[in-house]
Short mmCIF file of C-alpha atoms in Angstrom, two decimals:
data_model
loop_
_atom_site.label_atom_id
_atom_site.label_comp_id
_atom_site.label_asym_id
_atom_site.label_seq_id
_atom_site.Cartn_x
_atom_site.Cartn_y
_atom_site.Cartn_z
CA MET A 1 0.23 23.64 0.17
CA LEU A 2 3.81 22.41 0.59
CA LEU A 3 5.38 21.40 -2.66
CA ILE A 4 8.24 18.93 -2.54
CA ALA A 5 10.79 19.01 -5.38
CA VAL A 6 10.60 15.57 -7.05
CA GLY A 7 12.63 14.44 -10.05
CA PHE A 8 11.40 12.09 -12.78
CA THR A 9 13.04 9.69 -15.05
CA GLY A 10 13.14 10.02 -18.79
CA ARG A 11 13.77 13.12 -20.99
CA ALA A 12 11.13 15.76 -21.29
CA GLU A 13 11.11 19.25 -22.77
CA ALA A 14 13.24 22.13 -21.58
CA GLN A 15 12.96 23.23 -17.99
CA GLY A 16 10.40 25.94 -17.50
CA SER A 17 8.17 24.86 -20.40
CA PRO A 18 4.39 24.59 -19.56
CA THR A 19 4.41 20.85 -20.35
CA ASN A 20 7.46 20.13 -18.21
CA ASP A 21 5.90 22.22 -15.40
CA ILE A 22 2.68 20.18 -15.46
CA LEU A 23 4.57 16.93 -15.27
CA GLN A 24 6.65 18.03 -12.32
CA LEU A 25 3.65 19.49 -10.46
CA VAL A 26 1.66 16.30 -10.89
CA ASN A 27 4.68 14.29 -9.69
CA GLN A 28 4.79 16.57 -6.57
CA VAL A 29 1.14 15.71 -5.86
CA ARG A 30 1.85 11.99 -6.25
CA ALA A 31 4.87 12.31 -3.91
CA GLU A 32 2.58 13.73 -1.17
CA TYR A 33 0.71 10.40 -1.23
CA GLY A 34 3.81 8.16 -1.42
CA LEU A 35 3.43 7.39 -5.16
CA PRO A 36 6.33 7.08 -7.54
CA SER A 37 6.96 9.80 -10.11
CA LEU A 38 5.67 9.44 -13.65
CA SER A 39 8.37 9.19 -16.32
CA TYR A 40 8.17 11.12 -19.55
CA ASN A 41 7.00 9.22 -22.65
CA ALA A 42 7.31 10.75 -26.11
CA ALA A 43 4.35 8.88 -27.64
CA LEU A 44 2.03 9.96 -24.82
CA ALA A 45 3.30 13.55 -25.18
CA ALA A 46 2.49 13.46 -28.95
CA ALA A 47 -1.04 12.20 -28.25
CA ALA A 48 -1.51 14.95 -25.63
CA GLN A 49 -0.21 17.66 -27.91
CA ASN A 50 -2.46 16.59 -30.80
CA HIS A 51 -5.55 16.82 -28.59
CA ALA A 52 -4.44 20.09 -26.96
CA GLY A 53 -4.16 21.63 -30.45
CA PHE A 54 -7.55 20.32 -31.45
CA ILE A 55 -9.47 21.64 -28.44
CA ALA A 56 -7.68 24.99 -28.48
CA ALA A 57 -8.45 25.52 -32.22
CA ASN A 58 -12.06 24.55 -31.85
CA ALA A 59 -12.80 25.67 -28.29
CA ILE A 60 -14.17 22.20 -27.62
CA TYR A 61 -13.85 21.27 -24.00
CA SER A 62 -14.10 17.50 -24.35
CA HIS A 63 -12.09 14.31 -24.17
CA ILE A 64 -13.66 13.30 -27.51
CA GLY A 65 -11.28 14.33 -30.28
CA VAL A 66 -10.95 14.15 -34.07
CA ASN A 67 -13.48 11.73 -35.63
CA GLY A 68 -14.80 10.75 -32.19
CA SER A 69 -11.41 9.50 -31.00
CA THR A 70 -10.75 8.78 -27.30
CA TRP A 71 -7.48 9.15 -25.42
CA GLN A 72 -6.83 5.49 -25.95
CA ASP A 73 -7.26 5.84 -29.68
CA ARG A 74 -4.94 8.86 -29.76
CA ALA A 75 -2.30 7.11 -27.70
CA GLN A 76 -2.28 4.06 -29.96
CA ALA A 77 -2.22 6.23 -33.05
CA ALA A 78 0.91 7.94 -31.66
CA GLY A 79 2.59 4.50 -31.31
CA TYR A 80 1.97 3.85 -27.65
CA THR A 81 1.44 0.19 -26.57
CA GLY A 82 -0.42 0.04 -23.30
CA TYR A 83 -3.31 1.38 -21.31
CA ALA A 84 -3.94 5.16 -21.28
CA GLY A 85 -5.97 7.82 -19.42
CA GLU A 86 -6.29 11.59 -19.74
CA ASN A 87 -6.66 14.88 -17.84
CA LEU A 88 -7.29 18.26 -19.48
CA VAL A 89 -8.19 21.78 -18.56
CA GLY A 90 -8.33 25.24 -20.14
CA GLY A 91 -8.75 28.75 -18.98
CA THR A 92 -7.96 32.41 -19.45
CA ARG A 93 -4.25 32.96 -18.61
CA LEU A 94 -4.42 29.62 -16.81
CA THR A 95 -0.94 28.71 -15.51
CA PRO A 96 0.36 25.13 -15.03
CA GLN A 97 0.02 25.61 -11.27
CA GLN A 98 -3.56 26.72 -11.55
CA GLY A 99 -4.38 23.84 -13.93
CA VAL A 100 -3.03 21.26 -11.47
CA ILE A 101 -4.97 22.89 -8.61
CA TRP A 102 -8.09 22.55 -10.73
CA TRP A 103 -7.38 18.90 -11.31
CA ARG A 104 -6.80 18.45 -7.64
CA ASN A 105 -10.24 19.92 -6.87
CA SER A 106 -12.00 17.61 -9.35
CA ALA A 107 -12.70 14.07 -8.15
CA VAL A 108 -12.21 12.44 -11.57
CA HIS A 109 -9.00 14.31 -12.41
CA PHE A 110 -7.60 13.95 -8.87
CA SER A 111 -8.21 10.19 -9.13
CA ASN A 112 -6.32 10.11 -12.37
CA MET A 113 -3.31 11.94 -10.89
CA LEU A 114 -3.20 9.53 -7.98
CA ASN A 115 -3.90 6.32 -9.92
CA PRO A 116 -1.07 3.96 -8.88
CA ARG A 117 -1.53 2.12 -12.18
CA TRP A 118 0.11 4.88 -14.16
CA THR A 119 3.92 4.81 -14.58
CA GLU A 120 4.56 7.36 -17.34
CA ALA A 121 2.86 10.37 -19.00
CA GLY A 122 3.15 13.10 -21.58
CA VAL A 123 1.81 16.63 -21.66
CA GLY A 124 0.46 18.87 -24.46
CA TYR A 125 -0.04 22.62 -24.32
CA ALA A 126 -1.79 24.97 -26.80
CA VAL A 127 -3.28 28.48 -26.83
CA GLY A 128 -6.53 29.29 -28.58
CA ASN A 129 -9.62 31.49 -28.21
CA GLY A 130 -7.84 33.52 -25.57
CA GLN A 131 -7.22 30.55 -23.27
CA ASN A 132 -4.44 28.20 -22.30
CA PHE A 133 -5.13 24.50 -22.71
CA TYR A 134 -3.29 21.66 -20.98
CA VAL A 135 -3.71 17.96 -21.75
CA MET A 136 -1.92 15.16 -19.87
CA VAL A 137 -2.08 11.59 -21.10
CA PHE A 138 -1.13 8.83 -18.57
CA GLY A 139 -0.02 5.35 -19.49
CA THR A 140 0.92 1.90 -18.38
CA PRO A 141 3.14 0.13 -20.91
CA ASN A 142 2.40 -3.39 -22.08
CA ASP A 143 -0.97 -3.43 -20.30
CA ALA A 144 -3.66 -4.39 -22.74
CA PRO A 145 -6.32 -1.63 -23.21
CA PRO A 146 -10.03 -2.54 -23.10
CA PRO A 147 -11.70 -3.46 -26.39
CA ARG A 148 -13.09 -0.65 -28.48
CA GLY A 149 -16.60 0.11 -27.25
CA GLU A 150 -15.94 -1.00 -23.71
CA GLN A 151 -13.69 1.89 -22.91
CA PRO A 152 -15.38 4.28 -20.42
CA VAL A 153 -15.08 7.94 -21.32
CA VAL A 154 -16.02 10.27 -18.51
CA ASP A 155 -16.45 13.73 -20.01
CA VAL A 156 -16.65 15.89 -16.96
CA PRO A 157 -17.45 19.57 -17.68
CA PHE A 158 -14.23 21.50 -17.04
CA ILE A 159 -14.70 24.87 -18.72
CA VAL A 160 -12.88 27.60 -16.91
CA ALA A 161 -14.69 30.84 -17.81
CA PRO A 162 -12.50 34.05 -17.99
CA ILE A 163 -11.74 35.12 -14.39
CA GLU A 164 -10.10 38.49 -13.74
CA LEU A 165 -8.14 38.65 -10.50
CA ALA A 166 -9.52 41.06 -7.97
CA GLN A 167 -7.00 43.54 -6.45
CA PRO A 168 -6.21 43.54 -2.76
CA ASN A 169 -8.17 46.01 -0.61
CA GLU A 170 -6.50 48.48 1.70
CA ASP A 171 -6.70 46.04 4.57
CA GLY A 172 -5.02 43.31 2.47
CA SER A 173 -8.14 41.28 1.90
CA ILE A 174 -9.16 40.04 -1.53
CA ILE A 175 -12.82 39.76 -2.46
CA HIS A 176 -13.93 38.11 -5.65
CA THR A 177 -17.29 38.82 -7.38
CA VAL A 178 -18.74 35.72 -9.00
CA LEU A 179 -19.66 35.98 -12.66
CA GLU A 180 -21.58 33.75 -14.99
CA GLY A 181 -19.71 30.45 -15.55
CA HIS A 182 -17.49 30.82 -12.47
CA THR A 183 -17.09 27.74 -10.27
CA LEU A 184 -15.48 27.30 -6.84
CA TRP A 185 -12.93 24.99 -8.45
CA ALA A 186 -12.00 27.53 -11.10
CA ILE A 187 -11.86 30.42 -8.67
CA ALA A 188 -9.55 28.44 -6.35
CA ALA A 189 -7.35 27.53 -9.26
CA ARG A 190 -7.20 31.06 -10.69
CA TYR A 191 -6.21 32.63 -7.37
CA GLU A 192 -3.92 29.65 -6.53
CA VAL A 193 -5.58 29.01 -3.19
CA SER A 194 -6.82 25.67 -1.81
CA LEU A 195 -10.45 24.78 -2.12
CA ALA A 196 -10.42 23.98 1.57
CA ASP A 197 -9.45 27.61 2.42
CA LEU A 198 -12.15 28.91 0.09
CA TYR A 199 -14.71 26.80 1.92
CA LEU A 200 -13.38 27.88 5.34
CA PHE A 201 -13.22 31.61 4.65
CA ASN A 202 -16.76 31.68 3.22
CA GLY A 203 -18.61 29.14 5.37
CA LEU A 204 -19.06 26.77 2.37
CA ASN A 205 -18.79 23.05 1.83
CA GLU A 206 -18.73 20.55 -1.01
CA GLU A 207 -22.46 20.85 -1.51
CA SER A 208 -22.51 24.67 -1.70
CA VAL A 209 -23.71 26.42 -4.85
CA ILE A 210 -22.53 29.93 -5.87
CA ASN A 211 -24.39 32.35 -8.08
CA PRO A 212 -23.43 35.40 -10.13
CA GLY A 213 -23.04 38.40 -7.88
CA ASP A 214 -21.88 36.47 -4.83
CA LYS A 215 -18.89 37.91 -2.96
CA LEU A 216 -16.23 35.39 -2.00
CA THR A 217 -13.35 36.04 0.38
CA ILE A 218 -10.15 34.88 -1.26
CA ARG A 219 -7.75 36.30 1.34
CA LEU A 220 -8.41 37.48 4.83
CA ALA A 221 -7.54 41.02 5.91
CA ASP A 222 -4.12 41.49 7.44
CA GLY A 223 -4.20 40.34 11.00
CA GLN A 224 -7.71 38.85 10.72
CA ALA A 225 -8.05 35.57 12.52
CA PRO A 226 -9.43 32.75 10.35
CA PRO A 227 -12.80 31.28 11.26
CA PRO A 228 -12.61 28.13 13.47
CA THR A 229 -11.92 25.01 11.53
CA PRO A 230 -15.21 23.10 11.21
CA THR A 231 -15.50 19.62 12.67
CA PRO A 232 -14.35 17.24 9.98
CA PRO A 233 -17.23 15.20 8.53
CA ALA A 234 -17.85 11.64 9.60
CA TYR A 235 -19.30 10.75 6.15
CA HIS A 236 -18.36 11.46 2.56
CA VAL A 237 -20.81 11.41 -0.33
CA VAL A 238 -19.13 9.71 -3.30
CA ARG A 239 -18.78 11.88 -6.40
CA GLU A 240 -18.39 10.82 -10.02
CA GLY A 241 -15.00 9.29 -10.65
CA GLU A 242 -14.11 8.71 -6.99
CA SER A 243 -12.92 5.34 -5.69
CA LEU A 244 -12.45 4.19 -2.11
CA TRP A 245 -8.67 4.57 -2.54
CA VAL A 246 -9.05 8.21 -3.63
CA ILE A 247 -11.47 8.96 -0.80
CA ALA A 248 -9.02 7.45 1.69
CA ALA A 249 -6.20 9.61 0.28
CA TYR A 250 -8.36 12.72 0.39
CA TYR A 251 -9.13 12.23 4.14
CA LYS A 252 -5.46 11.35 4.92
CA THR A 253 -6.22 7.77 5.90
CA ASP A 254 -5.63 4.39 4.32
CA LEU A 255 -7.84 2.00 2.39
CA ALA A 256 -7.82 -0.67 5.11
CA THR A 257 -9.20 1.77 7.63
CA LEU A 258 -11.92 2.88 5.26
CA LEU A 259 -12.95 -0.71 4.57
CA TRP A 260 -12.93 -1.45 8.32
CA LEU A 261 -15.17 1.53 9.16
CA ASN A 262 -17.70 0.56 6.56
CA GLY A 263 -17.58 -3.22 6.93
CA LEU A 264 -16.62 -3.56 3.27
CA PRO A 265 -14.61 -6.27 1.54
CA GLU A 266 -11.32 -5.51 -0.17
CA ASP A 267 -12.85 -5.46 -3.67
CA ALA A 268 -15.83 -3.24 -2.79
CA VAL A 269 -16.91 -0.69 -5.38
CA VAL A 270 -18.68 2.53 -4.56
CA HIS A 271 -20.99 4.64 -6.83
CA PRO A 272 -21.85 8.30 -6.93
CA GLY A 273 -24.30 9.16 -4.15
CA ASN A 274 -23.09 6.45 -1.78
CA GLU A 275 -22.25 7.53 1.77
CA VAL A 276 -18.88 6.34 3.05
CA LYS A 277 -17.87 6.59 6.71
CA VAL A 278 -14.51 8.33 7.00
CA ARG A 279 -14.03 8.65 10.75
CA LEU A 280 -15.53 7.77 14.10
CA VAL A 281 -17.31 10.55 15.97
CA PRO A 282 -16.38 11.20 19.63
CA GLY A 283 -17.80 8.49 21.83
CA GLU A 284 -18.74 6.22 19.00
CA ALA A 285 -17.80 2.56 19.50
CA PRO A 286 -15.51 1.22 16.81
CA PRO A 287 -16.78 -1.69 14.70
CA PRO A 288 -15.40 -5.19 15.51
CA THR A 289 -11.93 -5.76 14.25
CA PRO A 290 -12.14 -7.94 11.18
CA THR A 291 -10.00 -11.03 10.67
CA PRO A 292 -6.79 -9.78 9.12
CA GLN A 293 -6.67 -10.23 5.37
CA LEU A 294 -3.60 -12.28 4.39
CA THR A 295 -3.64 -12.24 0.62
CA HIS A 296 -4.69 -10.16 -2.35
CA ILE A 297 -5.94 -11.55 -5.67
CA VAL A 298 -4.53 -9.58 -8.56
CA LYS A 299 -7.28 -7.95 -10.69
CA SER A 300 -7.18 -6.21 -14.06
CA GLY A 301 -5.43 -2.83 -13.60
CA ASP A 302 -3.56 -3.77 -10.48
CA THR A 303 0.09 -2.91 -10.17
CA ALA A 304 2.61 -3.92 -7.54
CA TRP A 305 2.95 -0.26 -6.45
CA GLY A 306 -0.82 0.07 -6.17
CA ILE A 307 -1.26 -3.11 -4.14
CA ALA A 308 1.56 -2.27 -1.79
CA LEU A 309 0.16 1.27 -1.25
CA SER A 310 -3.35 -0.03 -0.57
CA TYR A 311 -2.10 -2.22 2.28
CA GLY A 312 0.38 0.26 3.75
CA LEU A 313 3.44 -1.61 2.45
CA THR A 314 6.51 -0.64 0.62
CA LEU A 315 7.12 -2.22 -2.78
CA ASP A 316 10.20 -4.01 -1.35
CA GLU A 317 8.11 -5.48 1.51
CA LEU A 318 5.46 -6.77 -0.89
CA ALA A 319 8.18 -8.34 -3.04
CA ALA A 320 9.92 -9.85 -0.03
CA PHE A 321 6.68 -11.46 1.25
CA ASN A 322 6.14 -13.09 -2.12
CA HIS A 323 9.71 -13.87 -3.07
CA ILE A 324 9.41 -11.93 -6.32
CA SER A 325 11.36 -9.05 -7.90
CA PRO A 326 9.93 -5.54 -7.27
CA ASP A 327 9.54 -5.12 -11.03
CA ALA A 328 7.95 -8.49 -11.67
CA LEU A 329 4.96 -8.62 -13.98
CA LEU A 330 1.78 -9.61 -12.16
CA GLN A 331 -0.85 -11.93 -13.61
CA ILE A 332 -4.61 -11.59 -13.21
CA GLY A 333 -5.71 -14.06 -10.55
CA GLN A 334 -2.32 -14.27 -8.94
CA GLU A 335 -2.43 -14.50 -5.12
CA LEU A 336 -0.12 -12.19 -3.24
CA MET A 337 0.76 -12.23 0.43
CA ILE A 338 0.12 -8.84 2.01
CA ARG A 339 1.33 -9.81 5.49
CA PRO A 340 4.56 -11.56 6.54
CA PRO A 341 4.21 -15.25 5.90
CA THR A 342 3.63 -17.17 9.08
CA ALA A 343 6.76 -19.10 9.99
CA THR A 344 6.35 -22.88 9.87
CA PRO A 345 7.29 -24.24 13.29
CA GLU A 346 10.13 -26.68 13.50
CA PRO A 347 8.94 -30.25 13.95
CA THR A 348 9.20 -31.35 17.54
CA THR A 349 10.38 -34.83 18.39
CA THR A 350 9.27 -36.59 21.55
CA PRO A 351 12.38 -37.52 23.54
CA THR A 352 12.88 -41.20 24.11
CA PRO A 353 12.13 -41.95 27.73
CA THR A 354 15.04 -42.99 29.81
CA ALA A 355 14.62 -46.58 30.99
CA THR A 356 14.42 -46.96 34.71
CA PRO A 357 17.09 -49.46 35.86
CA GLU A 358 15.54 -52.66 36.91
CA ILE A 359 16.50 -53.88 40.38
CA VAL A 360 17.33 -57.54 40.16
CA ASN A 361 16.59 -59.80 43.13
CA LEU A 362 19.51 -62.15 42.98
CA ALA A 363 17.69 -64.59 45.29
CA ALA A 364 15.15 -65.17 42.48
CA VAL A 365 17.85 -65.71 39.78
CA THR A 366 19.22 -69.14 39.00
CA PRO A 367 22.68 -69.22 40.55
CA ILE A 368 25.54 -68.85 38.07
CA ALA A 369 27.74 -71.84 37.77
CA THR A 370 31.03 -71.37 39.64
CA SER A 371 33.20 -73.46 37.38
CA SER A 372 35.41 -70.39 36.73
CA PRO A 373 36.71 -67.58 38.92
CA VAL A 374 35.50 -65.03 36.37
CA ALA A 375 31.92 -66.12 36.73
CA THR A 376 32.23 -65.99 40.41
CA ALA A 377 33.69 -62.47 40.29
CA VAL A 378 30.75 -61.25 38.05
CA ALA A 379 28.29 -62.59 40.53
CA MET A 380 30.04 -60.76 43.33
CA ILE A 381 29.57 -57.18 41.83
CA ALA A 382 25.81 -57.22 42.05
CA PRO A 383 24.50 -54.47 44.39
CA LYS A 384 24.37 -55.63 47.91
CA ALA A 385 21.05 -53.98 48.52
CA ALA A 386 19.50 -56.09 45.82
CA VAL A 387 20.35 -59.29 47.63
CA ALA A 388 17.41 -60.60 49.60
CA GLU A 389 18.07 -61.40 53.15
CA PRO A 390 17.86 -65.19 53.83
CA THR A 391 14.83 -66.10 55.82
CA GLY A 392 16.08 -69.45 56.95
CA LEU A 393 18.87 -72.02 56.65
CA ASP A 394 18.12 -74.43 53.87
CA VAL A 395 19.98 -76.48 51.31
CA GLY A 396 19.92 -73.66 48.78
CA ASN A 397 21.43 -71.16 51.23
CA VAL A 398 24.15 -73.66 52.28
CA LEU A 399 25.16 -74.30 48.64
CA GLY A 400 25.13 -70.51 47.94
CA ILE A 401 27.46 -69.85 50.89
CA GLY A 402 29.70 -72.74 49.86
CA ALA A 403 29.99 -71.38 46.39
CA LEU A 404 30.89 -67.95 47.69
CA ILE A 405 33.63 -69.28 49.96
CA ALA A 406 34.96 -71.41 47.12
CA GLY A 407 35.10 -68.43 44.83
CA LEU A 408 37.00 -66.28 47.34
CA ALA A 409 39.49 -69.15 47.88
CA LEU A 410 40.15 -69.55 44.19
CA THR A 411 40.66 -65.75 43.78
CA LEU A 412 43.14 -65.71 46.67
CA LEU A 413 45.05 -68.69 45.20
CA ALA A 414 45.22 -66.97 41.81
CA GLY A 415 46.66 -63.83 43.44
CA VAL A 416 49.31 -65.82 45.32
CA ALA A 417 50.29 -67.60 42.10
CA ILE A 418 50.65 -64.39 40.17
CA LEU A 419 52.85 -62.88 43.00
CA PHE A 420 55.01 -66.01 43.08
CA LEU A 421 55.64 -65.95 39.32
CA TRP A 422 56.45 -62.24 39.44
CA ARG A 423 59.02 -62.76 42.14
CA ASN A 424 60.67 -65.61 40.24
CA ASP A 425 60.95 -63.48 37.16
CA THR A 426 62.68 -60.72 39.08
#
């Protein structure tokens, strides 16, 4: 597993401490899935440390603490205002790396690590009864917790029985003998190998059961070729604590694809035992493409980061689509655009039609009086083509011709008069 160094905001304990290591390792897991790092919170760290001390002293592997307290009770008692969640694990000589691997292999704990709702956390560490115990309390500030009695507490068995590491054989292979209380999750965590490799090397899967006395290959012999990678499953059986988002992350896909493959709405909820389609098998026709979802209605527990991640957006893109600040507080029932808003087309105006010039038939127009040369001149500039050819000599035609000759004569006289006056002036 490739680990990417990721910093986190806030002040935690000294570098190299088990609590600081857990926080950094969890932030590395979140970074693999594009989630922001969790910042350190002192109140959450105090709540985590109190419970770590309690379970270490009493060897009680439970999320239920002193006087029946839950993680929410403990966070509030430590002065934290907001919603809280919790991961814990314990085991013989269990290191922070092994503890996070164990959480990664548990559906409930993996879901908690990847919950986009969480923004900060604190870690507690204690030693007792020959085992190391780690408690991590997650939180979302200023987010109202559920009323007392309505708070779900999932107490998943997480006991890690003492596991002694087997020594490598002469050929470099490592074979582990299963003892009472050993689980595949715990063995993978103790040897710091992925659960996927443990399945592959031993021909196992998620439904496999191991028994005391079984021999498990932890590492192949030097030069030994690994078994062929099995065909990835087309369906996933939902386990306790899993959500569609977590299942999508586990199979390296996105929530939208998972919803599309299963014909589910955006707010679908799955339950343990449900079968969820995670991929198309070769030759299988894809389901019809649904109408693209344009908006998301904010529900309790939603965060801007989580909404953006669910729809394959960045936080800045989600903020830009909705003209809000990336750190704006969301309200339950608020409608958010999850696709670029459709641009409103500019209103189009119908151009005013150009009037076709009307051709005037001067023969049909009442003749203009010729009492002045100007009127006569105006009449003369009409287009010649528009003048109807006379069809015969009648009184009207004679009068029109006479008026035309009179107009020309007056114009000529006026020109002679102007020329005469100009010459006298000079």
